[in-house]
PDB file of N, CA and C in Angstrom:
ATOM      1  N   UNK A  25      -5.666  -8.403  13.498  1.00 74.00           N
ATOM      2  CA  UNK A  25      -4.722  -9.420  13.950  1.00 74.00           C
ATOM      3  C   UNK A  25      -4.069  -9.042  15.269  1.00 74.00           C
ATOM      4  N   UNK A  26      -4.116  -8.117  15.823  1.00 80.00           N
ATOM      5  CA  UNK A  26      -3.892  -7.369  17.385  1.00 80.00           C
ATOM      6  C   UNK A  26      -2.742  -6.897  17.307  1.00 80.00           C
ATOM      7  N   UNK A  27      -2.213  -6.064  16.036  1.00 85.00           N
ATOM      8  CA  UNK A  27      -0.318  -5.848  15.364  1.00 85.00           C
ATOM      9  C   UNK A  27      -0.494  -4.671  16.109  1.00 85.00           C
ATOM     10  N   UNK A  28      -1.852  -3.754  15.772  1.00 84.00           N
ATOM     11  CA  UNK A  28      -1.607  -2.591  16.737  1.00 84.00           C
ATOM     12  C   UNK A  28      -3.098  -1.806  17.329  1.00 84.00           C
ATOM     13  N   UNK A  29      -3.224  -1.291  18.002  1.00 85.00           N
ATOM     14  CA  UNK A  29      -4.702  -0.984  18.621  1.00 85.00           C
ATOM     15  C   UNK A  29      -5.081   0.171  17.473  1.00 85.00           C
ATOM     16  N   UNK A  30      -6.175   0.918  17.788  1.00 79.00           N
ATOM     17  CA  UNK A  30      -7.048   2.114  17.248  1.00 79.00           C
ATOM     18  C   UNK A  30      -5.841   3.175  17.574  1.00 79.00           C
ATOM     19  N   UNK A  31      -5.744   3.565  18.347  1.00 83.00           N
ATOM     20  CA  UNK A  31      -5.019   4.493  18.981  1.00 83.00           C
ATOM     21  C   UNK A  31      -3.501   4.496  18.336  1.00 83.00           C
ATOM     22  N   UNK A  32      -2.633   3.324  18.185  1.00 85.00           N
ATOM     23  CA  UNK A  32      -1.552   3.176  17.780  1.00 85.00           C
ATOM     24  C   UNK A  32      -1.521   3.568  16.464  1.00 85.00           C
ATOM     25  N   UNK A  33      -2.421   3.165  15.655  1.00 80.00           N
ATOM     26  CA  UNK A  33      -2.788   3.187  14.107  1.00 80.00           C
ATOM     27  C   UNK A  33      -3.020   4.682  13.898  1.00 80.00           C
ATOM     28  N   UNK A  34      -4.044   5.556  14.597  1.00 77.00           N
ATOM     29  CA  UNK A  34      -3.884   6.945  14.626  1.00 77.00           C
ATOM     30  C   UNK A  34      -2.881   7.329  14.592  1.00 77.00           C
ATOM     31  N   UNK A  35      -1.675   7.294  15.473  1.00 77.00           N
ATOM     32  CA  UNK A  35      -0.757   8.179  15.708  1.00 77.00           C
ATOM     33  C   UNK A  35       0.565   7.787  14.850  1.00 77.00           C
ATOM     34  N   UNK A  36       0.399   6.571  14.639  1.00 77.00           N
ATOM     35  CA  UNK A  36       1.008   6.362  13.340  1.00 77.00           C
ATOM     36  C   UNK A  36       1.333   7.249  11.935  1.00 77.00           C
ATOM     37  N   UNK A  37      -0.278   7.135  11.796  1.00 73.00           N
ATOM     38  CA  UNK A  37      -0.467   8.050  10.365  1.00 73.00           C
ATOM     39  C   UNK A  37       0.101   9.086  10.721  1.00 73.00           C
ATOM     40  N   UNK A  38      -1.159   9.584  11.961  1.00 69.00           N
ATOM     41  CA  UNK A  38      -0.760  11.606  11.841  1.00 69.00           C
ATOM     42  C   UNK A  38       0.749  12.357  12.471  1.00 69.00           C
ATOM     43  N   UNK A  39       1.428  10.996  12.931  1.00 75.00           N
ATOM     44  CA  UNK A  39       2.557  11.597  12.954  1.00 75.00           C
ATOM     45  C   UNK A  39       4.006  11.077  12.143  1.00 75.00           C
ATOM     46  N   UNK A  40       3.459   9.696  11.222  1.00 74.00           N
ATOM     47  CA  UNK A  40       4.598   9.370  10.180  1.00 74.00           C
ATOM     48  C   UNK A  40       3.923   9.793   8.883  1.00 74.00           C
ATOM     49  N   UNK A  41       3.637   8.997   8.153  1.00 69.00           N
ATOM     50  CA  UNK A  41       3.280   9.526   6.598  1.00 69.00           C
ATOM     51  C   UNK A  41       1.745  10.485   6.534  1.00 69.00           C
ATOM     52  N   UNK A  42       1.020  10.758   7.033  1.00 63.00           N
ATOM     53  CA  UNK A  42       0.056  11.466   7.382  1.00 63.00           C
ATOM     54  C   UNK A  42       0.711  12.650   6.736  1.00 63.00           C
ATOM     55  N   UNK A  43       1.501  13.326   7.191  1.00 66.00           N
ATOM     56  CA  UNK A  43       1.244  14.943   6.577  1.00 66.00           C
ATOM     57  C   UNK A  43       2.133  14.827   5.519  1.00 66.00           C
ATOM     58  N   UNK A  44       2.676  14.034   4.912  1.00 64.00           N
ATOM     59  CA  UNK A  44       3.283  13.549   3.700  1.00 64.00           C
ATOM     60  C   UNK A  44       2.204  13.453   2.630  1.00 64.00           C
ATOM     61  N   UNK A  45       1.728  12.704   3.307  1.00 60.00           N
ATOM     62  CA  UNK A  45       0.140  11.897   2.136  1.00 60.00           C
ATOM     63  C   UNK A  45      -0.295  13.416   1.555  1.00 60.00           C
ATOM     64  N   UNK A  46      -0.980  13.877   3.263  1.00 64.00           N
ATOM     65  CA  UNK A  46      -1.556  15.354   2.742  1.00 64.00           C
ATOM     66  C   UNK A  46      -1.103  16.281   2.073  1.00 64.00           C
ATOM     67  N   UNK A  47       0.615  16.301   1.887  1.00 69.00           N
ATOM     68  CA  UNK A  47       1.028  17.522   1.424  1.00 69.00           C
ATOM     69  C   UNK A  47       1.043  16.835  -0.565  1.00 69.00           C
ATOM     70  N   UNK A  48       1.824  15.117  -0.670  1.00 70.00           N
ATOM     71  CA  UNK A  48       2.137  15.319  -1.884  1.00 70.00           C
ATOM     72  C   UNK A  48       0.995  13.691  -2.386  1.00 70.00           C
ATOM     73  N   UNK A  49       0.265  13.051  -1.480  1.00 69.00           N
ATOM     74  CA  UNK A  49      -0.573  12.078  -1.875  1.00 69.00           C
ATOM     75  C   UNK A  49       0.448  10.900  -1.748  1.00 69.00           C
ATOM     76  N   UNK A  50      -0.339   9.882  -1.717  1.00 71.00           N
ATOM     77  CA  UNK A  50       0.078   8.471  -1.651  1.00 71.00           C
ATOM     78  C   UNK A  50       0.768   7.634  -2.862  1.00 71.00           C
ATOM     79  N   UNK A  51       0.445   8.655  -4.257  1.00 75.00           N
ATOM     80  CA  UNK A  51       1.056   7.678  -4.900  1.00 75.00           C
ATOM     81  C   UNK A  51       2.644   8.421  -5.081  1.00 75.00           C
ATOM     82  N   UNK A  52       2.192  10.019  -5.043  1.00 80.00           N
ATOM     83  CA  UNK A  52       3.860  10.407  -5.464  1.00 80.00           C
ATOM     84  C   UNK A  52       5.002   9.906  -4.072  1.00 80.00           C
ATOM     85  N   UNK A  53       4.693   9.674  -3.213  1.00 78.00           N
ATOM     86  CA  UNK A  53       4.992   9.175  -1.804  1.00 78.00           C
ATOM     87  C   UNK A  53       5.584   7.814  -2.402  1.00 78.00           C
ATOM     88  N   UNK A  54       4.957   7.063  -2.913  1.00 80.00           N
ATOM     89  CA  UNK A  54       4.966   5.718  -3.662  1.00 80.00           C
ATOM     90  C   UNK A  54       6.550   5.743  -3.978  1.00 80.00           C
ATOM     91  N   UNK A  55       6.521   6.796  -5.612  1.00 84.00           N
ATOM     92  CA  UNK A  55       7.201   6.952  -6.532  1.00 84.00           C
ATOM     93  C   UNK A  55       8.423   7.239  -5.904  1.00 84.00           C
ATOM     94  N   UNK A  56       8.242   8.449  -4.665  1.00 86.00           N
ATOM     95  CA  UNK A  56       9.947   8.968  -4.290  1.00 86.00           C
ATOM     96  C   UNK A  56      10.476   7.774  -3.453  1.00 86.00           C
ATOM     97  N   UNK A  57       9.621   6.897  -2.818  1.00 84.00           N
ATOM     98  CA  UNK A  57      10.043   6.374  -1.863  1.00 84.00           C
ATOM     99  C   UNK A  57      10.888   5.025  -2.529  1.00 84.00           C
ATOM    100  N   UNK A  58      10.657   4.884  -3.808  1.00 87.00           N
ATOM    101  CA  UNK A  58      11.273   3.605  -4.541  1.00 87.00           C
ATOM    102  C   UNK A  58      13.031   4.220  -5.113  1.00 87.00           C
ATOM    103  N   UNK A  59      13.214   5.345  -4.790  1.00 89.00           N
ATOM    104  CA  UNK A  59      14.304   5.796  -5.513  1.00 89.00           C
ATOM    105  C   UNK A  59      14.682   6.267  -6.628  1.00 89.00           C
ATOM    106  N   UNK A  60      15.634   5.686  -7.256  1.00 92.00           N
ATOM    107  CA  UNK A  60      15.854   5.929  -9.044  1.00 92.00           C
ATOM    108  C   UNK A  60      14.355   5.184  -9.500  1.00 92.00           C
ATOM    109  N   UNK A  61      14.405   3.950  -9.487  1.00 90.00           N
ATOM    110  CA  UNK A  61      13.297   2.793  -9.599  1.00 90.00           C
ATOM    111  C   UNK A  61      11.800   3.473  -9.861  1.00 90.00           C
ATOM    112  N   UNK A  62      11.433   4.217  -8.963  1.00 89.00           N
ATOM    113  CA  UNK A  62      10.369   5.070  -8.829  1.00 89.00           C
ATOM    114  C   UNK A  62       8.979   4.086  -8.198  1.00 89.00           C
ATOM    115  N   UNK A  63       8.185   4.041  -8.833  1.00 86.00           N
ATOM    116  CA  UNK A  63       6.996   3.497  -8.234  1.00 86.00           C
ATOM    117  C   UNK A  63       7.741   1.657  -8.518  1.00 86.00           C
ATOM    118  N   UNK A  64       8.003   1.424  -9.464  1.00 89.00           N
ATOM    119  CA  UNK A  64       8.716   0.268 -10.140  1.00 89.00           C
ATOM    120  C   UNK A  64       9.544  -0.775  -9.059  1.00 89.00           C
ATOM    121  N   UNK A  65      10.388   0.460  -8.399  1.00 89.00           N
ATOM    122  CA  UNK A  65      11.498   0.157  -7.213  1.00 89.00           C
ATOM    123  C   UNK A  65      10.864   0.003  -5.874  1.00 89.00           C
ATOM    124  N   UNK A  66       9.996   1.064  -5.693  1.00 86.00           N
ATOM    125  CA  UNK A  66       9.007   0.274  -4.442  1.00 86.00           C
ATOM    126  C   UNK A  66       8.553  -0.707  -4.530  1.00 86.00           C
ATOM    127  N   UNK A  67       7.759  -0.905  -5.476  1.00 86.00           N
ATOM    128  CA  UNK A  67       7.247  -2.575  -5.912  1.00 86.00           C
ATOM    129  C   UNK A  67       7.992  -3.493  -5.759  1.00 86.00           C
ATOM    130  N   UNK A  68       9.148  -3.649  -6.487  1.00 88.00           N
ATOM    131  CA  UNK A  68       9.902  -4.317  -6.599  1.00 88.00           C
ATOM    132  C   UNK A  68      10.417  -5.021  -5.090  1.00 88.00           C
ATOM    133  N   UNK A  69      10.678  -3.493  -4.089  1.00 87.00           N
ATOM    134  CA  UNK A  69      11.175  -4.346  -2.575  1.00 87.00           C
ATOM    135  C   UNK A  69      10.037  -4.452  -1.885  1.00 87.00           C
ATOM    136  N   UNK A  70       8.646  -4.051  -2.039  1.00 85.00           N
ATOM    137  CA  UNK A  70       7.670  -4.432  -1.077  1.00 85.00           C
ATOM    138  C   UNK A  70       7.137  -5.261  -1.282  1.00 85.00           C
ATOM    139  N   UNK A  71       6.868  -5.493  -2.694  1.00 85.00           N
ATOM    140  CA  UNK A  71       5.801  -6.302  -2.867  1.00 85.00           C
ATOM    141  C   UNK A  71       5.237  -7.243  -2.418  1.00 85.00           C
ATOM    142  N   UNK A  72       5.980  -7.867  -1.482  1.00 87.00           N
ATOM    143  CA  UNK A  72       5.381  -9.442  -1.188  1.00 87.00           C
ATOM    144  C   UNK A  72       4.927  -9.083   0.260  1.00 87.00           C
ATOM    145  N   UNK A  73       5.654  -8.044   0.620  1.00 86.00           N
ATOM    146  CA  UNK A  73       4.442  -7.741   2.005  1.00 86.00           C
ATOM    147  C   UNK A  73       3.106  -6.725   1.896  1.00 86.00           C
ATOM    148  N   UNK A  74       3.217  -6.240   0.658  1.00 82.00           N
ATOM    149  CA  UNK A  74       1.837  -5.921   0.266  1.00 82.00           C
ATOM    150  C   UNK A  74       0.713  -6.856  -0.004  1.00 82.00           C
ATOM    151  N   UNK A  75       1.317  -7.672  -0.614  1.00 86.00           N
ATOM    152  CA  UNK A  75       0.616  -8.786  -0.994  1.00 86.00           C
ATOM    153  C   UNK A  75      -0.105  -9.375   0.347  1.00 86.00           C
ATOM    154  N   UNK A  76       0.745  -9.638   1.140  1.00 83.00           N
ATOM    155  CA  UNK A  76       0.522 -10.660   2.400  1.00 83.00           C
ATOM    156  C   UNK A  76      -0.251  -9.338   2.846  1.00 83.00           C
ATOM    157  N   UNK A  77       0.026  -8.434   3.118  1.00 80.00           N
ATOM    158  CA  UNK A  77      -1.855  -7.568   3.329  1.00 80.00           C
ATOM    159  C   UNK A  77      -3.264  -7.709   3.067  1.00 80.00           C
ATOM    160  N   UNK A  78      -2.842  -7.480   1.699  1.00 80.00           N
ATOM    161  CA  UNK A  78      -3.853  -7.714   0.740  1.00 80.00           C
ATOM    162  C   UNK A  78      -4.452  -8.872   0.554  1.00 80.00           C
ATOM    163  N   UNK A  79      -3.969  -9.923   0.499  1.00 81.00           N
ATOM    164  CA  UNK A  79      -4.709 -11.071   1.005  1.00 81.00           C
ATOM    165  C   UNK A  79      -5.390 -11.024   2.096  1.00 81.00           C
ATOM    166  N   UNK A  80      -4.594 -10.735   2.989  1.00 76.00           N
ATOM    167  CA  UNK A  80      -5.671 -10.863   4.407  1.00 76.00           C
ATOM    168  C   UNK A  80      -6.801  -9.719   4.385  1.00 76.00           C
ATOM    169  N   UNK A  81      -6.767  -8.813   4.091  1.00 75.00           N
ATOM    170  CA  UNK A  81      -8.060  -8.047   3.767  1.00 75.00           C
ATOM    171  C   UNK A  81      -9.049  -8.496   2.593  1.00 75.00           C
ATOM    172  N   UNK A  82      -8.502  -8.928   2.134  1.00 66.00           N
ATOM    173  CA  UNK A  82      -9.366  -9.469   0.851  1.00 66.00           C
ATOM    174  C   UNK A  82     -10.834 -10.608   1.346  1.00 66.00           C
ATOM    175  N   UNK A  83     -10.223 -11.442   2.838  1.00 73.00           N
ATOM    176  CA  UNK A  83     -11.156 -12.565   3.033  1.00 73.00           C
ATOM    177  C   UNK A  83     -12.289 -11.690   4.168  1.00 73.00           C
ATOM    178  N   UNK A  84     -12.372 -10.705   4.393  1.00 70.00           N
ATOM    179  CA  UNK A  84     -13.003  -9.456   5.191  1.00 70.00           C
ATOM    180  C   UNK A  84     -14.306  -9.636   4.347  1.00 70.00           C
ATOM    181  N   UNK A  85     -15.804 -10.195   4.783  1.00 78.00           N
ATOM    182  CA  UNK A  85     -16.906 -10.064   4.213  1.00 78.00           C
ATOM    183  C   UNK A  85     -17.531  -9.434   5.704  1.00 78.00           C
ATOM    184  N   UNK A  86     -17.710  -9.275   6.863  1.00 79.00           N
ATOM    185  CA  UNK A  86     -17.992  -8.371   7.849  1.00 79.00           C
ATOM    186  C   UNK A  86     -17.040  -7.523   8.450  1.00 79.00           C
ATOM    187  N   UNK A  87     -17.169  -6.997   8.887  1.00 78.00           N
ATOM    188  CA  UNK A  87     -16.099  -6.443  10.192  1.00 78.00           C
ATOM    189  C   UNK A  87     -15.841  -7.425  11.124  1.00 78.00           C
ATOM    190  N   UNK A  88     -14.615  -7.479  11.765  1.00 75.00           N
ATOM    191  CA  UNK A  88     -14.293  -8.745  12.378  1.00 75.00           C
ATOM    192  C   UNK A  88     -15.272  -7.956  14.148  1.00 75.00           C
ATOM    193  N   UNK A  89     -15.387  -8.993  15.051  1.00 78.00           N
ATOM    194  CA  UNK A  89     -15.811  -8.921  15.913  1.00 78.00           C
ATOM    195  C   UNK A  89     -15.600  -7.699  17.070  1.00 78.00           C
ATOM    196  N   UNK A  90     -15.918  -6.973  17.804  1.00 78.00           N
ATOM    197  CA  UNK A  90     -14.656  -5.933  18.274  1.00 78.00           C
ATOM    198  C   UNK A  90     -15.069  -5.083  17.987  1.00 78.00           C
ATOM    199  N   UNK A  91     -14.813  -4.643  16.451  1.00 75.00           N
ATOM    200  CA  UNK A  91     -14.093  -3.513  15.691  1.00 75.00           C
ATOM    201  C   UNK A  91     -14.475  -2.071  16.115  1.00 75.00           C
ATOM    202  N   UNK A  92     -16.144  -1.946  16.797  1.00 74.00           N
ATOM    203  CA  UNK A  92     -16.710  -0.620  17.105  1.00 74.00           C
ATOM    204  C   UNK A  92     -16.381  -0.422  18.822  1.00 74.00           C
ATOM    205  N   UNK A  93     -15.419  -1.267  19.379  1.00 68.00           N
ATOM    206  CA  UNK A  93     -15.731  -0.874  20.761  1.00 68.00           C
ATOM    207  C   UNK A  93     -14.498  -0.942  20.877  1.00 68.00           C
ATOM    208  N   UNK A  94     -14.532  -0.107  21.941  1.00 54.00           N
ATOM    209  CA  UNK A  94     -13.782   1.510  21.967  1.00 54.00           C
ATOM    210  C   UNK A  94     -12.664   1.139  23.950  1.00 54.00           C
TER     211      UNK A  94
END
């Protein structure tokens, strides 16, 4: 959708949740990040922009046009 390039998306990870992921994984990341709530409480406040992700990846039957050039 052009939200952010190759490059932006890299440095994203490896310098926000990237060495998080690596040290404790994505779901316990999940769990602390919801609070008392736990995985429950994340859900609870993300959910609907997960969703609106997930939909849009969902209608993905090729790679969109682009995607290998650099």
């Amino acid at each position: 959708s052009g939200v952010a390039s190759v490059e932006e998306v890299d440095t994203a990870v490896s310098r926000g949740p990237g060495l998080r992921w690596a040290v404790m994984g994505p779901h316990l990341i999940y769990h602390l990040s919801g609070g008392p709530g736990g995985i429950a409480g994340h859900m609870a406040h993300l959910s609907r922009s997960k969703e609106a992700m997930l939909r849009d990846l969902a209608s993905w039957t090729a790679f969109p046009a682009g995607t290998a050039e650099s």
